[in-house]
PDB file of C-alpha atoms in Angstrom:
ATOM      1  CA  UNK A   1       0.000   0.000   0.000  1.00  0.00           C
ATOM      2  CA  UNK A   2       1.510   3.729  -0.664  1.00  0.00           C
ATOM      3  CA  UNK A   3       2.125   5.944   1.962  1.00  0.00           C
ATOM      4  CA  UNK A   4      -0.069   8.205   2.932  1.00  0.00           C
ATOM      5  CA  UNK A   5       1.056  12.238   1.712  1.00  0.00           C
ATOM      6  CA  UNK A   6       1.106  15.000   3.962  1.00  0.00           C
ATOM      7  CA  UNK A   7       1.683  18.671   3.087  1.00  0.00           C
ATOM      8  CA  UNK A   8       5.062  20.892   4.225  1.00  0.00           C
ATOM      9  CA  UNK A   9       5.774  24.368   4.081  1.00  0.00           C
ATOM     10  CA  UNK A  10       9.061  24.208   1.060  1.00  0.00           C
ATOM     11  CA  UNK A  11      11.676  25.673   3.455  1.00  0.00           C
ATOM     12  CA  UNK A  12      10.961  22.373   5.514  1.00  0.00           C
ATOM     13  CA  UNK A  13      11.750  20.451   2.855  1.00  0.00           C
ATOM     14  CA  UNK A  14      14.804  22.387   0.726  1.00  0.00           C
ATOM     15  CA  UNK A  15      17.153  20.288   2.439  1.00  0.00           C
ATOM     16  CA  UNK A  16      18.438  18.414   5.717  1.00  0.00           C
ATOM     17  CA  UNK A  17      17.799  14.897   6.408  1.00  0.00           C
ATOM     18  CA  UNK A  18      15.408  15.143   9.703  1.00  0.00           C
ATOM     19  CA  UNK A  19      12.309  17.211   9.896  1.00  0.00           C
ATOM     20  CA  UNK A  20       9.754  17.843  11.610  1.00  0.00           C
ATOM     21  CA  UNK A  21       5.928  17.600  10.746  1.00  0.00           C
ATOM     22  CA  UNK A  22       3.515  19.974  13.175  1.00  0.00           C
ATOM     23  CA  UNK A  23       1.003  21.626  13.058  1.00  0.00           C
ATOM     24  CA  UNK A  24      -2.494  20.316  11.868  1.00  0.00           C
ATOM     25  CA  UNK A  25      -1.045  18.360   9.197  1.00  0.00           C
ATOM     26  CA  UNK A  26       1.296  16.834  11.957  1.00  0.00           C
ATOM     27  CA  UNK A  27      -1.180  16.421  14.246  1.00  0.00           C
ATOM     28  CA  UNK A  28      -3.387  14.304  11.746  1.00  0.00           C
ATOM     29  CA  UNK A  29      -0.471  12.415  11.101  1.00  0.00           C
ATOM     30  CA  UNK A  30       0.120  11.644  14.596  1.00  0.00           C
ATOM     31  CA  UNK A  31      -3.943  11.651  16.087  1.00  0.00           C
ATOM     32  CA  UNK A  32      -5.763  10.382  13.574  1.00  0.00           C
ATOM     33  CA  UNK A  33      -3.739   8.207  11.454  1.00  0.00           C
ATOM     34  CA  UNK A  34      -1.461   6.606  14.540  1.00  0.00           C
ATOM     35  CA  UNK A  35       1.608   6.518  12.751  1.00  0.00           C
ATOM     36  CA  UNK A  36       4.312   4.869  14.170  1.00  0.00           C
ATOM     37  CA  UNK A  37       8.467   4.714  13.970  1.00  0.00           C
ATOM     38  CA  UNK A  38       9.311   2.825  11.423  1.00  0.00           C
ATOM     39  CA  UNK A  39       6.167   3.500   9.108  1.00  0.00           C
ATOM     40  CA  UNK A  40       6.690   5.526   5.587  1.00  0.00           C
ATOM     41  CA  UNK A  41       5.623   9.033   5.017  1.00  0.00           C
ATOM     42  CA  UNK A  42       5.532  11.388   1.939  1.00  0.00           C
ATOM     43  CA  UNK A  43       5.809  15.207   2.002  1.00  0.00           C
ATOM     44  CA  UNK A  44       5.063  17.101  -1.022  1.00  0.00           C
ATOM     45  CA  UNK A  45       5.759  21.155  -0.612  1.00  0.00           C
ATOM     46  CA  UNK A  46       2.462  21.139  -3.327  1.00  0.00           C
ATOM     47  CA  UNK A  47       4.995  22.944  -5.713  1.00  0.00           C
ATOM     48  CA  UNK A  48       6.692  19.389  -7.357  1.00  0.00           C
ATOM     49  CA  UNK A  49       8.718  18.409  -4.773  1.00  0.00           C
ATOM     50  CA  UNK A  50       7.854  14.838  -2.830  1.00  0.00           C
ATOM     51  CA  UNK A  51      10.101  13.549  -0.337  1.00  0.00           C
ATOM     52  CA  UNK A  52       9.909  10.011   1.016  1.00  0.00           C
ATOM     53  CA  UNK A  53      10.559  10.023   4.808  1.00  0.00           C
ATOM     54  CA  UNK A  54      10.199   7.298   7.505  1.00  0.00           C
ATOM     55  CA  UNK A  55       9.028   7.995  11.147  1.00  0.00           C
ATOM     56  CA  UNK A  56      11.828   8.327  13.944  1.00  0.00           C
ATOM     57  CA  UNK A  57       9.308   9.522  16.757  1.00  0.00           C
ATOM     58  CA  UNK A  58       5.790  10.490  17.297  1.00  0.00           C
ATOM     59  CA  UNK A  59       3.840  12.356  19.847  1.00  0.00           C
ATOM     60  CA  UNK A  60       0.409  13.625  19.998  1.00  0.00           C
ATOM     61  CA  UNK A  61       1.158  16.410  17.882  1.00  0.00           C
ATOM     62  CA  UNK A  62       3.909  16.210  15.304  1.00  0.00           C
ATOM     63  CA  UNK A  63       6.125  13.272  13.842  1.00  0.00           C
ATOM     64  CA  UNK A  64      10.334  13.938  13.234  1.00  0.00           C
ATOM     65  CA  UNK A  65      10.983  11.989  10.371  1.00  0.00           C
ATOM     66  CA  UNK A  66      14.523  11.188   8.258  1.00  0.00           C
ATOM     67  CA  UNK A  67      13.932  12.095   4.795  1.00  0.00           C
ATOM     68  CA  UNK A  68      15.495   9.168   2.656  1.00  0.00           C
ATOM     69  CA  UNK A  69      14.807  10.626  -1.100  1.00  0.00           C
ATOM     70  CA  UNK A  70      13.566  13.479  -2.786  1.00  0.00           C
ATOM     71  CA  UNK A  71      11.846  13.864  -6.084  1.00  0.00           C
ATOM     72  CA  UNK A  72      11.443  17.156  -8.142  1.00  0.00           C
ATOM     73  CA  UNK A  73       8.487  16.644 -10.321  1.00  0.00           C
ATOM     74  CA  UNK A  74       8.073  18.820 -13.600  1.00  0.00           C
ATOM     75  CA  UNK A  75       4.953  20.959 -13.962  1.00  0.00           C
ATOM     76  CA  UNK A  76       2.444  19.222 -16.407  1.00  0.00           C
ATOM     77  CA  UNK A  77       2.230  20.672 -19.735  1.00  0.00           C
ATOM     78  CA  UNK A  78       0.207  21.843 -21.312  1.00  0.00           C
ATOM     79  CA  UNK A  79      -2.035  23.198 -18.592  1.00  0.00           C
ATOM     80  CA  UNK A  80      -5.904  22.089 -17.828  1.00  0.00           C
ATOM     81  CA  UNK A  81      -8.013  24.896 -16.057  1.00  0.00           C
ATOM     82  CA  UNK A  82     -11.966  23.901 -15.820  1.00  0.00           C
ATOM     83  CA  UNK A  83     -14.014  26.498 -15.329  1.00  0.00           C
ATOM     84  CA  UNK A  84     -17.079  25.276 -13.315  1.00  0.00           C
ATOM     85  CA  UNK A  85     -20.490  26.741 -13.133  1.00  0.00           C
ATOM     86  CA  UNK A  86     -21.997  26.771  -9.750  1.00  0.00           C
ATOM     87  CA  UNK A  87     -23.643  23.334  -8.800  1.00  0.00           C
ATOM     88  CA  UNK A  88     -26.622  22.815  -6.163  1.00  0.00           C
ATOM     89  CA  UNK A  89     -25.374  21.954  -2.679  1.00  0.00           C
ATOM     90  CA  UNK A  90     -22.305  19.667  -2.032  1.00  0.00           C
ATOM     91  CA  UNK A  91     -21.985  19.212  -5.616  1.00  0.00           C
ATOM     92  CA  UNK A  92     -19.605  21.354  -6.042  1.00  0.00           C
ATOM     93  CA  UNK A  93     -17.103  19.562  -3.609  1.00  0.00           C
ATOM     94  CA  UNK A  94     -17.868  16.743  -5.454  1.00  0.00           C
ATOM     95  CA  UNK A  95     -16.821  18.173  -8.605  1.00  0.00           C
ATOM     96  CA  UNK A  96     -13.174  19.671  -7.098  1.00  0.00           C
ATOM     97  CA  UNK A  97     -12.434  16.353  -5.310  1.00  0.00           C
ATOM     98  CA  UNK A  98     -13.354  14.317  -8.838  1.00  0.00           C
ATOM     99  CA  UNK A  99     -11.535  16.975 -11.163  1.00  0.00           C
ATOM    100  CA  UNK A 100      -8.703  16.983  -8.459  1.00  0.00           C
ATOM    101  CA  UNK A 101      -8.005  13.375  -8.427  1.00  0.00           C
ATOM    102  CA  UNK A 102      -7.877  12.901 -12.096  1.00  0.00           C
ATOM    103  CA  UNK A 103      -4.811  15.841 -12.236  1.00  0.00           C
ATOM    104  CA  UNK A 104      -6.815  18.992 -13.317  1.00  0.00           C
ATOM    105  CA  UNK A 105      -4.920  22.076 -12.404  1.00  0.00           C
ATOM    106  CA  UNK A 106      -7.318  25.067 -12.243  1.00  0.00           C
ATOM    107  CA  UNK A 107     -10.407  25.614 -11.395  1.00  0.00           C
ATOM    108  CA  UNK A 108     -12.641  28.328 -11.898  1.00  0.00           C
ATOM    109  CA  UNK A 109     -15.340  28.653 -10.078  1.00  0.00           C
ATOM    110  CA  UNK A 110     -18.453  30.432 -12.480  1.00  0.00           C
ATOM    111  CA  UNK A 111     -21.366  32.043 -11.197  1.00  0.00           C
ATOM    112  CA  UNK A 112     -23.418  31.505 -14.467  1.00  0.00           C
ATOM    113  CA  UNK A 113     -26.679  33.658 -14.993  1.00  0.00           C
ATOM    114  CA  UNK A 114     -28.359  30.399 -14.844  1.00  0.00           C
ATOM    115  CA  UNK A 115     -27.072  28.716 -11.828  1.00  0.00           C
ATOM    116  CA  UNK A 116     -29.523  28.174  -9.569  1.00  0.00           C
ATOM    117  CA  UNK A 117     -26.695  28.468  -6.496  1.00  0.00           C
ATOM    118  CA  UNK A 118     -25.469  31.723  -5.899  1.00  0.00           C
ATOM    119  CA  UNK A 119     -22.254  32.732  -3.445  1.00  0.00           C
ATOM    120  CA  UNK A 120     -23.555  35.534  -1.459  1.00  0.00           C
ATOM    121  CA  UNK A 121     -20.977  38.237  -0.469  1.00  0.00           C
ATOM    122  CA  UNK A 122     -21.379  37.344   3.247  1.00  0.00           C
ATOM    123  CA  UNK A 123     -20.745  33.735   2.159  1.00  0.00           C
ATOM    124  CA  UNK A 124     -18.303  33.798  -0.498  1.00  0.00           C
ATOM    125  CA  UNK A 125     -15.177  33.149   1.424  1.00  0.00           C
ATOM    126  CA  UNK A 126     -16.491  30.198   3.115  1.00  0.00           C
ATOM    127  CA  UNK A 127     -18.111  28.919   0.049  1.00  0.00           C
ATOM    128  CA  UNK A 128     -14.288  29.112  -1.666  1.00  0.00           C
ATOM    129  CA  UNK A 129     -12.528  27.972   1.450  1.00  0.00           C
ATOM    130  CA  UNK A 130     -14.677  24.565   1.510  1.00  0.00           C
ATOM    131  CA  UNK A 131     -13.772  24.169  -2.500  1.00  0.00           C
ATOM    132  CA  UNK A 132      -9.876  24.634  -1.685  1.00  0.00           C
ATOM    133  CA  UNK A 133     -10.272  22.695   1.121  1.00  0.00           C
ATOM    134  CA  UNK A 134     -11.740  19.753  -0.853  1.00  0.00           C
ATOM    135  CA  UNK A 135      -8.903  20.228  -3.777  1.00  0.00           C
ATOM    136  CA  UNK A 136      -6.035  19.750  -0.790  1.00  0.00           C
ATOM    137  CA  UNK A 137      -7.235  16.805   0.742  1.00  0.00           C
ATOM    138  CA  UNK A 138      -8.011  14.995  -2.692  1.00  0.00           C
ATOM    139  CA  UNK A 139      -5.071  16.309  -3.951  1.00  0.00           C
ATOM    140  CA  UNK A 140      -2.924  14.109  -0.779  1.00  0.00           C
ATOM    141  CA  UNK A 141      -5.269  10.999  -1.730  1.00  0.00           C
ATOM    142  CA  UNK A 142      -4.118  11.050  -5.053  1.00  0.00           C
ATOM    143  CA  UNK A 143      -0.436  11.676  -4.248  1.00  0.00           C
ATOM    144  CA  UNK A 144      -0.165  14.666  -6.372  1.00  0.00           C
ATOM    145  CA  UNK A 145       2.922  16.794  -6.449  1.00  0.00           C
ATOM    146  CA  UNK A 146       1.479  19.753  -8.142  1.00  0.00           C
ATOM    147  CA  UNK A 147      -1.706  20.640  -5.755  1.00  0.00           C
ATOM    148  CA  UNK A 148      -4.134  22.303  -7.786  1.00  0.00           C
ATOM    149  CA  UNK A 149      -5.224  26.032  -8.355  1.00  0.00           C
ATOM    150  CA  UNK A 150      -9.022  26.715  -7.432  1.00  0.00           C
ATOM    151  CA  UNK A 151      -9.240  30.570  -8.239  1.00  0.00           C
ATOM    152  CA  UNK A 152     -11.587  33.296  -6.899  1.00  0.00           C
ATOM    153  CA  UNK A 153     -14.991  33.144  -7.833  1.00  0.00           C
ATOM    154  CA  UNK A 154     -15.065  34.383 -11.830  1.00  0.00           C
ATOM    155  CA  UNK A 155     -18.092  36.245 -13.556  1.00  0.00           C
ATOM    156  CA  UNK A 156     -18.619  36.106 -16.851  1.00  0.00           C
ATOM    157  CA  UNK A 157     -16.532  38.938 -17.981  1.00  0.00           C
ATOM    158  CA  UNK A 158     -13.733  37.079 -16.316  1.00  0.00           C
ATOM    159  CA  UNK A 159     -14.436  33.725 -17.941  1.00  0.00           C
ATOM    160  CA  UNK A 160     -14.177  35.442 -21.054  1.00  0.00           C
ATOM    161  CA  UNK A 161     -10.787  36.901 -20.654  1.00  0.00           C
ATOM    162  CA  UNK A 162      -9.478  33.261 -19.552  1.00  0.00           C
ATOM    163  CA  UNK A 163     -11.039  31.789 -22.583  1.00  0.00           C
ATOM    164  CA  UNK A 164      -9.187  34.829 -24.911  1.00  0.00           C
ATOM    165  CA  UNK A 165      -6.000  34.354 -23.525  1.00  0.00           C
ATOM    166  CA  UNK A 166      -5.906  30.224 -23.622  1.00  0.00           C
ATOM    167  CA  UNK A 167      -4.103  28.678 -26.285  1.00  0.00           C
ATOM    168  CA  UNK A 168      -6.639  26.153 -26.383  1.00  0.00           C
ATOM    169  CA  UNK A 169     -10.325  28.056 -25.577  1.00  0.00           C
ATOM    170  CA  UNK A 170     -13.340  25.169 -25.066  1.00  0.00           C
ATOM    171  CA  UNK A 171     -16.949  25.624 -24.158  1.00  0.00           C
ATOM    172  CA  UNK A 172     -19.148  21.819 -23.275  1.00  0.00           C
ATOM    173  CA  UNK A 173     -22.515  22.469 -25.043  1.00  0.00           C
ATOM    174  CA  UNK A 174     -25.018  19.637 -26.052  1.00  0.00           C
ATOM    175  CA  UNK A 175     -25.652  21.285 -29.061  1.00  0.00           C
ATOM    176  CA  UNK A 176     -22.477  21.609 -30.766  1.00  0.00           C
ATOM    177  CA  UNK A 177     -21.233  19.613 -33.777  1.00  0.00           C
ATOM    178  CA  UNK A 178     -17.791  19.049 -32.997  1.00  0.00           C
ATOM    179  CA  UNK A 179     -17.031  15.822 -30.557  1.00  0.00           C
ATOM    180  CA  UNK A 180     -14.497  16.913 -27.498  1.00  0.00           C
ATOM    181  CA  UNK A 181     -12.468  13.634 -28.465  1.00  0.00           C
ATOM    182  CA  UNK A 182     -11.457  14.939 -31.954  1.00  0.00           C
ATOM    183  CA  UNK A 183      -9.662  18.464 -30.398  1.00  0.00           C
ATOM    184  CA  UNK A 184      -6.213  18.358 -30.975  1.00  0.00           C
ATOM    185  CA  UNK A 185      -4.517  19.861 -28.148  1.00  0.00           C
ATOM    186  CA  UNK A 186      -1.518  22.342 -27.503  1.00  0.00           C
ATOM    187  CA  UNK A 187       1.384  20.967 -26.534  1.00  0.00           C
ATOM    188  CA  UNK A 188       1.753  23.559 -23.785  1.00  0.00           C
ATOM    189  CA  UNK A 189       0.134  26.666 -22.860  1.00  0.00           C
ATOM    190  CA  UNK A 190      -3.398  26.534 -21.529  1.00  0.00           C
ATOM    191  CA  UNK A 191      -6.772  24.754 -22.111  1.00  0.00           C
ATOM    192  CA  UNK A 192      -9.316  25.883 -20.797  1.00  0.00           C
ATOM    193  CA  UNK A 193     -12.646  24.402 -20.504  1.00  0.00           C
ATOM    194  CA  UNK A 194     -16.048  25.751 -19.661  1.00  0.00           C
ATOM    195  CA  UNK A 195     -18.582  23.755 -17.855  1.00  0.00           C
ATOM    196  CA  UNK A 196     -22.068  25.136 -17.645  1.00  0.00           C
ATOM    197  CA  UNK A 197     -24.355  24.735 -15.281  1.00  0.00           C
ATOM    198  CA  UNK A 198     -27.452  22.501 -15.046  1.00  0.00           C
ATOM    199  CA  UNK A 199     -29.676  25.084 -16.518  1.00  0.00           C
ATOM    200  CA  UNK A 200     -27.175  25.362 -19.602  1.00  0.00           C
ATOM    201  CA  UNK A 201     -25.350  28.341 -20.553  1.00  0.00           C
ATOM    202  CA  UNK A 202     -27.077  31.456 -21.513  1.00  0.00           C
ATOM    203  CA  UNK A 203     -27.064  32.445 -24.990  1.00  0.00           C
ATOM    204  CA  UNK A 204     -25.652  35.396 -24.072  1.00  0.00           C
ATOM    205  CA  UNK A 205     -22.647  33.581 -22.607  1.00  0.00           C
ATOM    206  CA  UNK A 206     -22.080  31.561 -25.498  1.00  0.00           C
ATOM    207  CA  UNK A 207     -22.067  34.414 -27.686  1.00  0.00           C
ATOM    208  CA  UNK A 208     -19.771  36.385 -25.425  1.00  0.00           C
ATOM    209  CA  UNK A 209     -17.317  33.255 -25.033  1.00  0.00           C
ATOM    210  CA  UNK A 210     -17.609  32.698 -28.752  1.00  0.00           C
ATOM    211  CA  UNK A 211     -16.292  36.536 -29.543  1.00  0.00           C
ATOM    212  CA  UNK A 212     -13.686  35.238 -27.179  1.00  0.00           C
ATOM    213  CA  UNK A 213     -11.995  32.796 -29.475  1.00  0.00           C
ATOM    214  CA  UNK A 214     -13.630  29.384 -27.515  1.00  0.00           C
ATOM    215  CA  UNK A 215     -14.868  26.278 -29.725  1.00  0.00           C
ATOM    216  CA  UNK A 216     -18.205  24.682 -28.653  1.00  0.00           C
ATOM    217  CA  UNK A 217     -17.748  20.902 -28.686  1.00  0.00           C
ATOM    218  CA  UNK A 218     -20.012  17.898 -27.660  1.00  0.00           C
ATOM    219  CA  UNK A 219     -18.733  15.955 -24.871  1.00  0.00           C
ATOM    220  CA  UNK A 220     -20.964  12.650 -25.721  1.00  0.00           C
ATOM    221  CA  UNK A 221     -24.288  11.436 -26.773  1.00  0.00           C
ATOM    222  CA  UNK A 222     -26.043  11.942 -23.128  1.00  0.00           C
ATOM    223  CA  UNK A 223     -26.165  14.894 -20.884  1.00  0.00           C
ATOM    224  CA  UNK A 224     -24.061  14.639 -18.213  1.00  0.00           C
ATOM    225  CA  UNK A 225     -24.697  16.630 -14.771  1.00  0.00           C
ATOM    226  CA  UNK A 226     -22.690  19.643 -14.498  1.00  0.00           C
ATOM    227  CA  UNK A 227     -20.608  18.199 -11.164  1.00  0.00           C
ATOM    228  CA  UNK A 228     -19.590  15.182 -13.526  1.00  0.00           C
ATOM    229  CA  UNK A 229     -19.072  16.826 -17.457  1.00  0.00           C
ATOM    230  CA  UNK A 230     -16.016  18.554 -15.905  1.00  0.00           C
ATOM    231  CA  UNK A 231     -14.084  15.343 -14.954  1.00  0.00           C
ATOM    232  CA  UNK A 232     -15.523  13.491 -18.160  1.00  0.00           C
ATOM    233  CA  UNK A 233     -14.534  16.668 -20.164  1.00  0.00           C
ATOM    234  CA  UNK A 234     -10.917  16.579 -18.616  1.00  0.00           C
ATOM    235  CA  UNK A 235     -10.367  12.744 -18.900  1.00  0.00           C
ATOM    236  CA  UNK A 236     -10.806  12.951 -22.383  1.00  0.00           C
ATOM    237  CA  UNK A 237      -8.205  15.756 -22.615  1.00  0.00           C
ATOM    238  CA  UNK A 238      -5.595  14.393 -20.215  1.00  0.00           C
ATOM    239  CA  UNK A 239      -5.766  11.388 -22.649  1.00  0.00           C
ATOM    240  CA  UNK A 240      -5.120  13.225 -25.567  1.00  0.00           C
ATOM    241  CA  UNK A 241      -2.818  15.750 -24.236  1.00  0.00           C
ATOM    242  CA  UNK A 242      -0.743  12.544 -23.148  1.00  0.00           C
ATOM    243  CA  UNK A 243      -0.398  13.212 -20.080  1.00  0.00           C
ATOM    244  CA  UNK A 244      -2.595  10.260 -19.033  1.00  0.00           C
TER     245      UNK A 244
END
């Protein structure tokens, strides 16, 4: 079984052989998942470094552990930023922990004109603060060097500018005539994907995303909820990109 994956701050890591692990990630290390000396650890700094550590000692809050190897893992090219429309109630979550775990490395929350969930002012920050906290933990599960990006809450305006400046610029609509799986990507750069949400995306917002430079394409032959088109839609790219 892999080790589990716990985060560090990067000065931790940049060198000597023994550090030590505090704070709450420490103290899940320690609490919750018991480990012991002896037992094998990974650190990753989030920013493409992993070390592989073993535990010397353990107390109810931290571990020290003797780092053994360290890995430096390039940034994935080219670049895969989904921008996500609003879904209804934990949906969301479930869309940044599924998009997380299959390597996606931006996303973009949307607040569509037709999503039927809106982030309040008074609630925005805890709204985002759930979504990052989703992408961190599935990013450990999935032993991921490069945590993912999940940006500040994007209006349409903002989507736009993303889509202008991508290298590859994608909108999922059920109407369009050109399947996902024949796009040929970049081979760097950015592709970026737009997700609408359950309602569909606005005429409006097509147009405006169109003027943009972005390609409708069809994702399948069904209609997929918006919480699951985004990790469809990026499976099929991370396949063709190569980098699955």
């Amino acid at each position: 079984m892999s080790p589990p994956v716990f985060l560090a701050d990067p000065d931790l890591l940049a060198g000597g052989d023994r550090v030590v692990l505090d704070g709450p990630e420490g103290r899940h290390a320690a609490t919750v998942r018991r480990l012991r000396p002896g037992e094998r650890v990974d650190l990753t700094d989030g920013q493409g470094l992993m070390a592989g550590c073993t535990v010397i000692t353990a107390d109810k809050s931290s571990l020290t552990l003797e780092v053994r190897e360290r890995h430096a893992h390039p940034r994935p090219e080219p670049r895969l930023v989904v921008v996500q429309a609003l879904p209804k109630g934990d949906r969301g979550e479930l869309a940044v922990e599924t998009m997380t775990e299959v390597g996606v490395d931006e996303i973009v929350p949307w607040a569509a004109s037709r999503c039927v969930t809106q982030w309040k002012p008074e609630r925005r920050e805890k709204s985002l603060g759930r979504w990052r906290s989703t992408a961190r933990e599935a990013a450990k599960q999935a032993r991921r060097a490069w945590l993912p990006e999940v940006a500040d809450l994007a209006t349409t305006a903002r989507v736009a500018e993303r889509l202008a400046a991508a290298s590859s610029p994608l909108i999922l609509h059920e109407e369009a005539s050109a399947p996902l799986s024949a796009i040929k990507p970049p081979p760097n750069g950015e592709i970026v994907i737009v997700v609408g949400p359950e309602g569909g995306i606005s005429d409006e917002e097509i147009a405006r995303f169109t003027e943009a430079g972005a390609q409708a394409v069809l994702l399948g032959p069904t209609v997929l909820r918006t919480s699951t088109a985004g990790v469809a839609a990026a499976s099929v790219l991370l396949a063709a990109t190569g980098r699955w």
